[in-house]
Amino acid sequence: MSGPSDFQPSNPALKWIERRLPIFGLIHSSFVAYPTPRNLNYWWTFGAILSMMLALQILTGVILAMHYTPHADLAFKSVELIVRDVNYGWLLRNMHACGASMFFFAVYIHMFRGLYYGSYKEPREVLWILGVIIYLLMMATGFMGYVLPWGQMSFWGATVITNLFSAVPYFGESIVTLLWGGYSVGNPTLNRFFSLHYLLPFVIAGVVVLHVWALHVAGQNNPAGVEAKTEKDTVPFTPYATIKDMFGVSCFLIFFAWFIFYMPNYLGDADNYIPANPGVTPAHIVPEWYYLPFYAILRSIPNKLAGVVAMFSAIIILCFLPWLDSARTRSSKYRPLAKQFFWIFVVVCILLGYLGSQPPEGIYVIAGRILTVCYFAYFLIVLPLLARIETPRPVPNSIADDVLAKSKGRAATAASVMLAMVVAGSLLVGGTQNAKADEGGTAPPAQKWSFSGPFGKFDRGSLQRGLKVYKEVCAACHGLSYVAFRNLADPGGPGYSPAQAAAFASEYKIKDGPNDQGEMFERPGRPADYFPSPFPNEQAARAANGGAAPPDLSLITKARSYKRGFPQFAIDFFTQYQEQGPDYVDAILQGFEDKAPAGVTIPEGSYYNKYFPGHAIKMPKPLSDGQVTFDDGSPATVKQYAHDVTTFLMWAAEPHMEERKRIGMQVFFFLVVFAFLMYFTKRKVWANAH
Amino acid sequence: MTTASSADHPTRRDFLFVATGAAAAVGAAATVWPLVAQMNPDAATIAAGAPIEVDLTPIAEGQDIKVFWRGKPIYISHRTKKQIQEAQSVALSSLPDPQPDSARVKAGHDQWLVVIGICTHLGCIPIAHEGNYDGFFCPCHGSQYDSSGRIRQGPAPANLAVPPYAFLSDTKIQIG
Ligand code: FES
């Protein structure tokens, strides 16, 4: 793309093609011979990382679409079936869901890098603006993708975000109706979001081509911010940049794999494991972490239209950056003031993100307003002003001079990149764990679980006892509808044989039909059948239980959580703490007290529970000592029952957990070895360039 | 790419490049595996393909029924004396896919023919009691099967397949 190439393939067949379609010359000049500044640091590898992420998201997305059903009644279930039944479905889903977060994480680093080194300045304005367009498309794609699992957060996120458009004067309502395809968010909305979610990544890929084209016309910026002048300033893209990018990618994959295999739900919201319910809004509507700064800006303005305008302006303003910052020196390395303000701006963005995850009350609102002002002031006041008053330090004459000036400190960069990524990532995202259990409940005590940590495994005895407790107690009111009897014999489960699972199934009566006479009939259960639900429908469940339908327990340990708070959530990232759900469920089962403490009034038909949010729970104390007897001599106590049934429910919520952790360890081992190999290969290749 | 200074140990460098390349290849292959394996039937589909039981009492002589197993139509024919006779007497050498009738039914249950009702040509469903051989006729491209489900005429290369099944009693079979 950087002008006609004199590249000629030697193979006659390739020559024949090249004469008619000079594609090899194009590839050669764009990705092989293309001169790349020799002083690029590791922040520049994020371009390659983003390309890889886009490719990976498209690949896993196309695969998931093979198994997903875009229908309001089936979407949630189809996602669960992907995770439970499709071969490696859990892996593909985790890759795609965590991949979205990693994609945004990388794009934010890429953008901040451009901001710091002035990569938007003349002659790269169009390149930058194309980047902003990609970012906007990513936001739309990410949002619509989040709607597809059709959980509570999907549904209410879709409702809130589409309602942003109702702020448009005169046409607002019609626009929103147009987006929904109905009177509210519903099946037509889900269908079109699926269609667009499939389309937009290819549009992104198209704009990426333009982005790369513009990059290759203007040439890459570099940390010194001076243009490449002579041969000495550059190295050919292949092998130098290619190898370095691959090393960057392999390090990033380690970070990515940490989420896929060990923290798949760290970035998600527990509420999204509850199927969409148009009648109940979750206590806190929080978008995915990557939208939080803009969400905070939206909420800090007390006027609907102004808030929406401010939110969109916060992104659109990036397009004008090349003209707002008219300083001649590109790189902030040589701009002492701009450098400081840049870091302040980074902190402002992170704090806005944190505020976006907090409830919009009290000090959070005031802080949000101040930071919103800071955000805009950076672009509208600080940058234009600095361009006038700041005296930059002298920039090096050429890139070659810049390289000579710093012959050390290279190896440290890679380490600092990793560290910065990990720290910034955990900081940005941690605030989002939002919980059912955080209003007015006491934090559940942390338990010891055999399945926690990177080597965690389910305790088979505990799973079998838990199944017994579920069958004899919980099953009277709670369904377990995503678990099939055959699962009891799956590897990583309670450890029954297929024959035992079949015998277990045959004790159940399953409704089947219609038969040849058109009638429904009952037959003994088979391994392929799912645990039958105690009530035929939600209304019946509600009516029989004082107005509160007992939730299905298949996902309960993932659908419940409680707030960990700062700095605990950041520590959780490193300790791989993922057991909020089990801790909560266990605590609820043990948290019943006969008498509410003084000052707490419990309404008629409710019961006092120490750990339930608001303390008034509709479920009567389900377990009491001696209720279930275990064959293996385990104590017949509530404490033991709670522990066992929670273990069982954790397995029910994630039957492939052991496989996930086992494969994760193999992948980790491989990636670390590979990253080392890449590092030394990169050093060998670059040895010639220094 | 190969402009390394001669002072470098060439063998050690080459080993490093080969090791890195090999690791990349292994990683790529291991990544492709789940991406392809996901296309195989999922666990729920496999579980739903478990054996089924069919009661034969309602099928009168000369009648047949169609049941579904693993998404495939299975013909269960209660053959007449004439049909059995025809199926047993035909000269094997005249058949495109020679197979005696005894190999296609269960011993002692000559009257029951159980075949997968999928034409071995290109997968259409043959119609029972049609064609010239007292068996099945496939309307797609004109294949004709006899009363033992053997191909007699037309483009289909093989006999109708017999699914795995067993008699649980004289009036009940389990398919699968
Ligand atoms: S499919 Fe039956 S004859 Fe072609």
Coordinates of N, CA, C and O in Angstrom, one line a residue, chain A residues 278-425:
Chain A
P278 N -39.0 -9.2 32.1 CA -39.5 -7.9 31.8 C -40.2 -7.2 33.0 O -40.5 -6.0 32.9
G279 N -40.5 -8.0 34.1 CA -41.2 -7.4 35.2 C -40.4 -7.0 36.3 O -40.9 -6.3 37.3
V280 N -39.1 -7.3 36.3 CA -38.2 -7.0 37.5 C -36.9 -6.4 37.0 O -36.2 -7.0 36.2
T281 N -36.6 -5.2 37.4 CA -35.3 -4.6 37.1 C -34.3 -4.9 38.2 O -34.6 -4.8 39.4
P282 N -33.1 -5.3 37.8 CA -32.1 -5.6 38.9 C -31.8 -4.3 39.6 O -32.0 -3.2 39.1
A283 N -31.3 -4.4 40.8 CA -31.1 -3.3 41.7 C -30.2 -2.3 41.1 O -30.5 -1.1 41.1
H284 N -29.1 -2.7 40.5 CA -28.2 -1.8 39.9 C -28.1 -2.2 38.4 O -27.7 -3.3 38.1
I285 N -28.4 -1.3 37.5 CA -28.1 -1.5 36.1 C -26.7 -1.0 35.8 O -26.5 0.2 35.9
V286 N -25.8 -1.9 35.6 CA -24.4 -1.5 35.3 C -24.0 -2.1 33.9 O -24.2 -3.3 33.7
P287 N -23.5 -1.2 33.0 CA -23.1 -1.8 31.8 C -21.8 -2.5 32.0 O -21.2 -2.5 33.0
E288 N -21.3 -3.2 30.9 CA -20.0 -3.8 31.0 C -18.9 -2.8 31.3 O -19.1 -1.6 31.0
W289 N -17.8 -3.2 31.8 CA -16.8 -2.2 32.4 C -16.3 -1.3 31.4 O -16.0 -0.1 31.7
Y290 N -16.3 -1.7 30.1 CA -15.7 -0.8 29.1 C -16.5 0.4 28.7 O -16.1 1.3 28.0
Y291 N -17.8 0.4 29.1 CA -18.6 1.6 28.9 C -18.7 2.5 30.1 O -19.3 3.5 30.1
L292 N -18.2 2.0 31.2 CA -18.5 2.7 32.5 C -18.1 4.2 32.5 O -18.9 5.0 33.0
P293 N -16.9 4.6 32.0 CA -16.6 6.0 32.1 C -17.7 6.9 31.4 O -18.1 7.9 31.9
F294 N -18.2 6.4 30.3 CA -19.2 7.2 29.6 C -20.6 7.1 30.3 O -21.3 8.0 30.3
Y295 N -20.8 6.0 30.9 CA -22.0 5.8 31.7 C -22.0 6.8 32.9 O -23.0 7.4 33.2
A296 N -20.8 7.0 33.5 CA -20.7 7.9 34.6 C -21.0 9.3 34.1 O -21.6 10.1 34.8
I297 N -20.5 9.7 32.9 CA -20.7 11.0 32.4 C -22.2 11.2 32.1 O -22.8 12.2 32.5
L298 N -22.9 10.2 31.6 CA -24.3 10.2 31.3 C -25.1 10.5 32.6 O -25.9 11.4 32.7
R299 N -24.7 9.9 33.7 CA -25.5 10.0 34.9 C -25.2 11.2 35.7 O -25.9 11.6 36.6
S300 N -24.0 11.8 35.4 CA -23.7 13.0 36.2 C -24.4 14.3 35.8 O -24.3 15.3 36.4
I301 N -25.1 14.2 34.6 CA -25.8 15.4 34.2 C -27.3 15.2 34.5 O -27.9 14.2 34.0
P302 N -27.9 16.1 35.2 CA -29.2 15.9 35.7 C -30.3 16.1 34.7 O -31.5 16.2 35.0
N303 N -29.9 16.3 33.4 CA -31.0 16.5 32.4 C -30.8 15.4 31.4 O -29.7 15.1 30.9
K304 N -32.0 14.8 31.0 CA -31.9 13.6 30.1 C -31.2 13.9 28.8 O -30.2 13.2 28.5
L305 N -31.7 14.9 28.1 CA -31.1 15.2 26.7 C -29.6 15.6 26.9 O -28.7 15.1 26.2
A306 N -29.3 16.5 27.9 CA -28.0 17.0 28.1 C -27.1 15.8 28.4 O -25.9 15.7 28.0
G307 N -27.6 14.9 29.2 CA -26.7 13.7 29.6 C -26.3 12.9 28.4 O -25.2 12.5 28.3
V308 N -27.3 12.6 27.6 CA -27.0 11.8 26.4 C -26.1 12.5 25.5 O -25.1 11.9 24.9
V309 N -26.3 13.8 25.3 CA -25.4 14.6 24.4 C -24.0 14.6 25.0 O -23.1 14.4 24.3
A310 N -23.9 14.8 26.3 CA -22.6 14.8 26.9 C -21.9 13.4 26.7 O -20.7 13.4 26.4
M311 N -22.6 12.3 26.9 CA -22.0 11.0 26.7 C -21.5 10.8 25.3 O -20.4 10.4 25.1
F312 N -22.3 11.2 24.3 CA -21.9 11.0 22.9 C -20.7 11.9 22.6 O -19.8 11.6 21.9
S313 N -20.8 13.2 23.1 CA -19.8 14.2 22.9 C -18.4 13.6 23.4 O -17.4 13.9 22.8
A314 N -18.5 12.9 24.5 CA -17.2 12.5 25.1 C -16.5 11.6 24.2 O -15.2 11.5 24.2
I315 N -17.2 10.9 23.3 CA -16.5 10.1 22.3 C -16.2 10.9 21.0 O -15.1 10.8 20.5
I316 N -17.2 11.6 20.6 CA -17.0 12.3 19.3 C -15.9 13.3 19.4 O -15.2 13.6 18.4
I317 N -15.7 13.9 20.6 CA -14.7 14.9 20.8 C -13.3 14.4 20.3 O -12.4 15.1 19.9
L318 N -13.1 13.0 20.4 CA -11.9 12.4 20.0 C -11.6 12.7 18.5 O -10.4 12.9 18.1
C319 N -12.6 12.8 17.7 CA -12.4 13.1 16.3 C -11.8 14.4 16.1 O -11.1 14.6 15.1
F320 N -12.0 15.4 17.0 CA -11.4 16.7 16.8 C -10.1 16.9 17.5 O -9.5 18.0 17.4
L321 N -9.6 15.8 18.1 CA -8.4 15.9 18.8 C -7.2 16.5 17.9 O -6.4 17.3 18.4
P322 N -7.1 16.1 16.7 CA -5.9 16.6 15.9 C -5.9 18.1 15.8 O -4.9 18.7 15.6
W323 N -7.1 18.7 15.9 CA -7.1 20.2 15.8 C -7.2 20.9 17.1 O -6.9 22.0 17.2
L324 N -7.6 20.1 18.2 CA -7.7 20.7 19.5 C -6.3 20.9 20.0 O -5.9 21.8 20.7
D325 N -5.4 19.9 19.7 CA -4.0 19.9 20.2 C -3.2 20.3 19.0 O -2.9 19.5 18.1
S326 N -2.8 21.6 19.0 CA -2.1 22.1 17.8 C -0.6 22.2 18.1 O 0.2 22.8 17.3
A327 N -0.1 21.6 19.2 CA 1.3 21.6 19.5 C 2.1 20.9 18.4 O 1.7 19.9 17.8
R328 N 3.3 21.4 18.1 CA 4.0 20.9 17.0 C 4.8 19.6 17.4 O 5.0 18.7 16.6
T329 N 5.2 19.6 18.6 CA 5.9 18.4 19.1 C 4.9 17.2 19.3 O 3.9 17.4 20.0
R330 N 5.2 16.1 18.7 CA 4.2 15.0 18.8 C 4.3 14.3 20.1 O 3.3 14.2 20.8
S331 N 5.4 13.8 20.4 CA 5.5 12.9 21.6 C 5.5 13.6 22.9 O 6.2 14.6 23.1
S332 N 4.7 13.1 23.8 CA 4.6 13.7 25.1 C 6.0 13.5 25.9 O 6.2 14.1 26.9
K333 N 6.8 12.6 25.4 CA 8.1 12.4 26.0 C 8.9 13.8 26.1 O 9.6 14.0 27.0
Y334 N 8.6 14.6 25.1 CA 9.4 15.9 25.1 C 8.5 17.0 25.5 O 8.8 18.2 25.2
R335 N 7.3 16.7 26.1 CA 6.4 17.8 26.5 C 6.2 17.6 28.0 O 5.2 16.9 28.4
P336 N 7.0 18.2 28.8 CA 6.9 18.0 30.3 C 5.5 18.2 30.8 O 5.0 17.4 31.7
L337 N 4.8 19.3 30.4 CA 3.5 19.5 31.0 C 2.4 18.6 30.4 O 1.6 18.0 31.2
A338 N 2.5 18.4 29.1 CA 1.5 17.5 28.5 C 1.6 16.1 29.1 O 0.5 15.5 29.3
K339 N 2.8 15.7 29.4 CA 3.0 14.4 29.9 C 2.2 14.3 31.3 O 1.5 13.3 31.5
Q340 N 2.4 15.3 32.1 CA 1.7 15.2 33.4 C 0.2 15.2 33.2 O -0.5 14.5 33.9
F341 N -0.3 16.1 32.4 CA -1.7 16.2 32.2 C -2.3 14.9 31.6 O -3.4 14.5 31.8
F342 N -1.4 14.2 30.7 CA -1.9 12.9 30.1 C -2.2 11.9 31.3 O -3.2 11.3 31.3
W343 N -1.2 11.8 32.2 CA -1.4 10.9 33.3 C -2.6 11.2 34.2 O -3.4 10.4 34.6
I344 N -2.8 12.5 34.4 CA -4.0 13.0 35.1 C -5.3 12.5 34.4 O -6.2 12.0 35.0
F345 N -5.2 12.7 33.1 CA -6.4 12.3 32.3 C -6.6 10.8 32.4 O -7.8 10.4 32.5
V346 N -5.6 10.0 32.4 CA -5.8 8.6 32.5 C -6.5 8.3 33.8 O -7.4 7.5 33.9
V347 N -6.0 8.9 34.9 CA -6.6 8.7 36.2 C -8.0 9.1 36.2 O -8.9 8.4 36.7
V348 N -8.3 10.3 35.5 CA -9.7 10.7 35.5 C -10.6 9.7 34.8 O -11.7 9.4 35.3
C349 N -10.1 9.1 33.7 CA -10.9 8.1 33.0 C -11.1 6.9 33.9 O -12.3 6.3 33.9
I350 N -10.1 6.4 34.6 CA -10.3 5.2 35.4 C -11.3 5.5 36.6 O -12.1 4.7 36.9
L351 N -11.1 6.7 37.2 CA -12.0 7.1 38.2 C -13.5 7.2 37.7 O -14.4 6.8 38.4
L352 N -13.6 7.8 36.5 CA -15.0 7.8 35.9 C -15.5 6.4 35.8 O -16.7 6.2 36.1
G353 N -14.7 5.5 35.4 CA -15.1 4.1 35.2 C -15.5 3.6 36.6 O -16.6 2.9 36.7
Y354 N -14.8 3.9 37.6 CA -15.2 3.4 38.9 C -16.5 4.0 39.4 O -17.4 3.2 39.8
L355 N -16.7 5.3 39.1 CA -18.0 5.9 39.5 C -19.1 5.3 38.7 O -20.2 5.2 39.2
G356 N -18.9 5.0 37.5 CA -19.9 4.4 36.6 C -20.5 3.1 37.2 O -21.6 2.7 37.0
S357 N -19.6 2.4 38.0 CA -20.1 1.2 38.6 C -20.8 1.4 40.0 O -21.3 0.4 40.5
Q358 N -20.7 2.6 40.5 CA -21.3 2.8 41.8 C -22.7 3.3 41.7 O -23.1 3.9 40.7
P359 N -23.5 3.2 42.7 CA -24.9 3.7 42.7 C -24.8 5.2 42.6 O -23.9 5.9 43.1
P360 N -25.7 5.8 41.8 CA -25.7 7.3 41.5 C -26.3 8.0 42.7 O -27.4 8.6 42.6
E361 N -25.6 8.1 43.8 CA -26.1 8.8 45.0 C -24.9 9.5 45.7 O -23.8 9.1 45.5
G362 N -25.3 10.5 46.4 CA -24.4 11.2 47.3 C -23.1 11.7 46.7 O -23.1 12.3 45.6
I363 N -22.0 11.3 47.3 CA -20.7 11.8 46.9 C -20.3 11.3 45.5 O -19.6 12.0 44.8
Y364 N -20.9 10.2 45.1 CA -20.6 9.7 43.8 C -21.0 10.6 42.7 O -20.4 10.7 41.6
V365 N -22.2 11.2 42.9 CA -22.7 12.1 41.9 C -21.9 13.4 41.8 O -21.5 13.8 40.7
I366 N -21.5 13.9 42.9 CA -20.7 15.1 42.9 C -19.3 14.8 42.3 O -18.9 15.6 41.4
A367 N -18.7 13.7 42.7 CA -17.4 13.3 42.1 C -17.6 13.1 40.6 O -16.7 13.6 39.8
G368 N -18.7 12.5 40.2 CA -18.9 12.3 38.8 C -18.9 13.6 38.0 O -18.4 13.7 36.9
R369 N -19.6 14.6 38.6 CA -19.7 15.9 37.9 C -18.3 16.5 37.8 O -17.9 17.0 36.7
I370 N -17.6 16.5 38.9 CA -16.2 17.1 38.8 C -15.4 16.4 37.7 O -14.7 17.1 36.9
L371 N -15.4 15.1 37.7 CA -14.6 14.4 36.8 C -15.0 14.6 35.4 O -14.2 14.6 34.4
T372 N -16.4 14.7 35.2 CA -16.9 15.0 33.8 C -16.3 16.3 33.3 O -15.9 16.4 32.2
V373 N -16.3 17.3 34.2 CA -15.7 18.6 33.8 C -14.2 18.4 33.5 O -13.8 18.9 32.4
C374 N -13.5 17.6 34.3 CA -12.1 17.4 34.0 C -11.9 16.7 32.7 O -11.0 17.1 31.9
Y375 N -12.8 15.7 32.4 CA -12.7 15.0 31.1 C -12.7 15.9 29.9 O -11.8 15.9 29.1
F376 N -13.8 16.8 29.9 CA -13.9 17.7 28.8 C -12.9 18.8 28.8 O -12.4 19.2 27.8
A377 N -12.5 19.2 30.0 CA -11.5 20.3 30.1 C -10.2 19.9 29.5 O -9.5 20.7 28.9
Y378 N -9.9 18.6 29.6 CA -8.6 18.1 29.1 C -8.6 18.4 27.6 O -7.6 18.8 27.0
F379 N -9.6 18.1 26.9 CA -9.7 18.3 25.4 C -9.9 19.7 25.1 O -9.2 20.2 24.1
L380 N -10.8 20.4 25.8 CA -11.2 21.8 25.3 C -10.3 22.9 25.9 O -10.3 23.9 25.3
I381 N -9.7 22.7 27.0 CA -8.9 23.8 27.6 C -7.5 23.4 27.7 O -6.6 24.1 27.2
V382 N -7.2 22.2 28.3 CA -5.8 21.9 28.6 C -4.9 21.8 27.3 O -3.9 22.4 27.2
L383 N -5.4 20.9 26.4 CA -4.6 20.7 25.2 C -4.4 21.9 24.4 O -3.3 22.3 24.0
P384 N -5.5 22.7 24.1 CA -5.3 23.9 23.3 C -4.4 24.9 24.0 O -3.5 25.5 23.3
L385 N -4.5 25.0 25.3 CA -3.7 25.9 26.0 C -2.2 25.5 26.0 O -1.3 26.4 25.8
L386 N -2.0 24.2 26.3 CA -0.6 23.8 26.3 C 0.1 24.0 25.0 O 1.3 24.4 25.0
A387 N -0.6 23.9 23.9 CA 0.0 24.1 22.6 C 0.5 25.5 22.5 O 1.5 25.7 21.9
R388 N -0.1 26.4 23.3 CA 0.4 27.8 23.2 C 1.5 28.1 24.2 O 2.5 28.8 23.9
I389 N 1.3 27.6 25.4 CA 2.2 28.1 26.5 C 3.4 27.1 26.8 O 4.4 27.6 27.4
E390 N 3.3 25.9 26.4 CA 4.4 24.9 26.8 C 5.6 25.1 25.9 O 5.5 25.2 24.7
T391 N 6.8 25.0 26.6 CA 8.0 24.9 25.8 C 8.5 23.5 25.8 O 8.9 23.0 26.9
P392 N 8.4 22.8 24.7 CA 8.9 21.4 24.7 C 10.4 21.3 24.7 O 11.1 22.2 24.4
R393 N 10.8 20.1 25.2 CA 12.2 19.8 25.2 C 12.6 19.5 23.7 O 11.8 19.2 22.9
P394 N 13.9 19.7 23.4 CA 14.3 19.4 22.0 C 14.1 17.9 21.7 O 14.4 17.1 22.5
V395 N 13.6 17.7 20.5 CA 13.4 16.3 20.0 C 14.7 15.8 19.3 O 15.4 16.6 18.8
P396 N 14.9 14.5 19.3 CA 16.1 14.0 18.6 C 16.0 14.3 17.1 O 15.0 14.5 16.6
N397 N 17.2 14.4 16.5 CA 17.3 14.7 15.1 C 16.6 13.7 14.2 O 16.0 14.0 13.3
S398 N 16.9 12.5 14.7 CA 16.3 11.4 13.9 C 16.0 10.2 14.8 O 16.4 10.2 15.9
I399 N 15.4 9.2 14.2 CA 15.0 8.0 15.0 C 16.3 7.3 15.4 O 16.4 6.8 16.5
A400 N 17.3 7.2 14.5 CA 18.5 6.6 14.8 C 19.2 7.2 16.0 O 19.7 6.5 16.9
D401 N 19.2 8.5 16.1 CA 19.7 9.2 17.2 C 19.0 8.8 18.5 O 19.6 8.6 19.6
D402 N 17.7 8.7 18.4 CA 16.9 8.3 19.5 C 17.2 6.9 20.0 O 17.4 6.7 21.2
V403 N 17.5 6.0 19.1 CA 17.8 4.6 19.5 C 19.2 4.6 20.2 O 19.3 4.0 21.2
L404 N 20.1 5.4 19.6 CA 21.5 5.5 20.2 C 21.4 6.0 21.7 O 22.1 5.6 22.6
A405 N 20.5 7.0 21.8 CA 20.4 7.7 23.1 C 20.0 6.7 24.2 O 20.4 6.9 25.4
K406 N 19.1 5.8 24.0 CA 18.7 4.9 25.0 C 19.1 3.5 24.6 O 18.3 2.8 23.9
S407 N 20.2 3.0 25.0 CA 20.6 1.7 24.7 C 20.2 0.7 25.8 O 20.4 -0.5 25.7
K408 N 19.7 1.2 26.9 CA 19.3 0.3 27.9 C 17.8 0.5 28.3 O 17.1 1.3 27.7
G409 N 17.3 -0.3 29.2 CA 15.9 -0.2 29.6 C 14.9 -0.9 28.7 O 13.7 -0.8 28.9
R410 N 15.4 -1.7 27.7 CA 14.5 -2.4 26.8 C 13.8 -3.5 27.5 O 12.5 -3.6 27.4
A411 N 14.6 -4.4 28.1 CA 13.9 -5.6 28.7 C 12.9 -5.2 29.7 O 11.9 -5.9 29.9
A412 N 13.2 -4.1 30.4 CA 12.3 -3.7 31.5 C 10.9 -3.4 30.9 O 9.9 -3.5 31.6
T413 N 10.9 -2.9 29.6 CA 9.6 -2.5 29.1 C 8.6 -3.6 29.0 O 7.5 -3.4 29.4
A414 N 9.0 -4.8 28.6 CA 8.1 -5.9 28.5 C 7.5 -6.2 29.8 O 6.2 -6.3 29.9
A415 N 8.3 -6.2 30.8 CA 7.8 -6.5 32.2 C 6.8 -5.4 32.6 O 5.8 -5.7 33.2
S416 N 7.2 -4.2 32.3 CA 6.3 -3.1 32.8 C 5.0 -3.1 32.0 O 4.0 -2.8 32.6
V417 N 5.1 -3.5 30.8 CA 3.8 -3.6 30.0 C 2.9 -4.6 30.7 O 1.7 -4.3 30.9
M418 N 3.4 -5.8 30.9 CA 2.6 -6.8 31.6 C 2.0 -6.3 32.9 O 0.8 -6.4 33.1
L419 N 2.9 -5.7 33.7 CA 2.5 -5.3 35.0 C 1.4 -4.2 34.9 O 0.3 -4.3 35.5
A420 N 1.6 -3.3 34.0 CA 0.7 -2.2 33.8 C -0.7 -2.7 33.3 O -1.7 -2.3 33.8
M421 N -0.6 -3.7 32.4 CA -1.8 -4.3 31.9 C -2.6 -4.9 33.0 O -3.8 -4.7 33.2
V422 N -1.9 -5.7 33.8 CA -2.6 -6.5 34.9 C -3.2 -5.5 35.9 O -4.4 -5.6 36.2
V423 N -2.4 -4.5 36.3 CA -2.9 -3.6 37.3 C -4.1 -2.8 36.8 O -5.2 -2.7 37.4
A424 N -3.9 -2.2 35.6 CA -4.9 -1.3 35.1 C -6.2 -2.2 34.8 O -7.3 -1.7 35.1
G425 N -6.0 -3.4 34.3 CA -7.1 -4.2 34.0 C -8.0 -4.5 35.3 O -9.2 -4.3 35.3

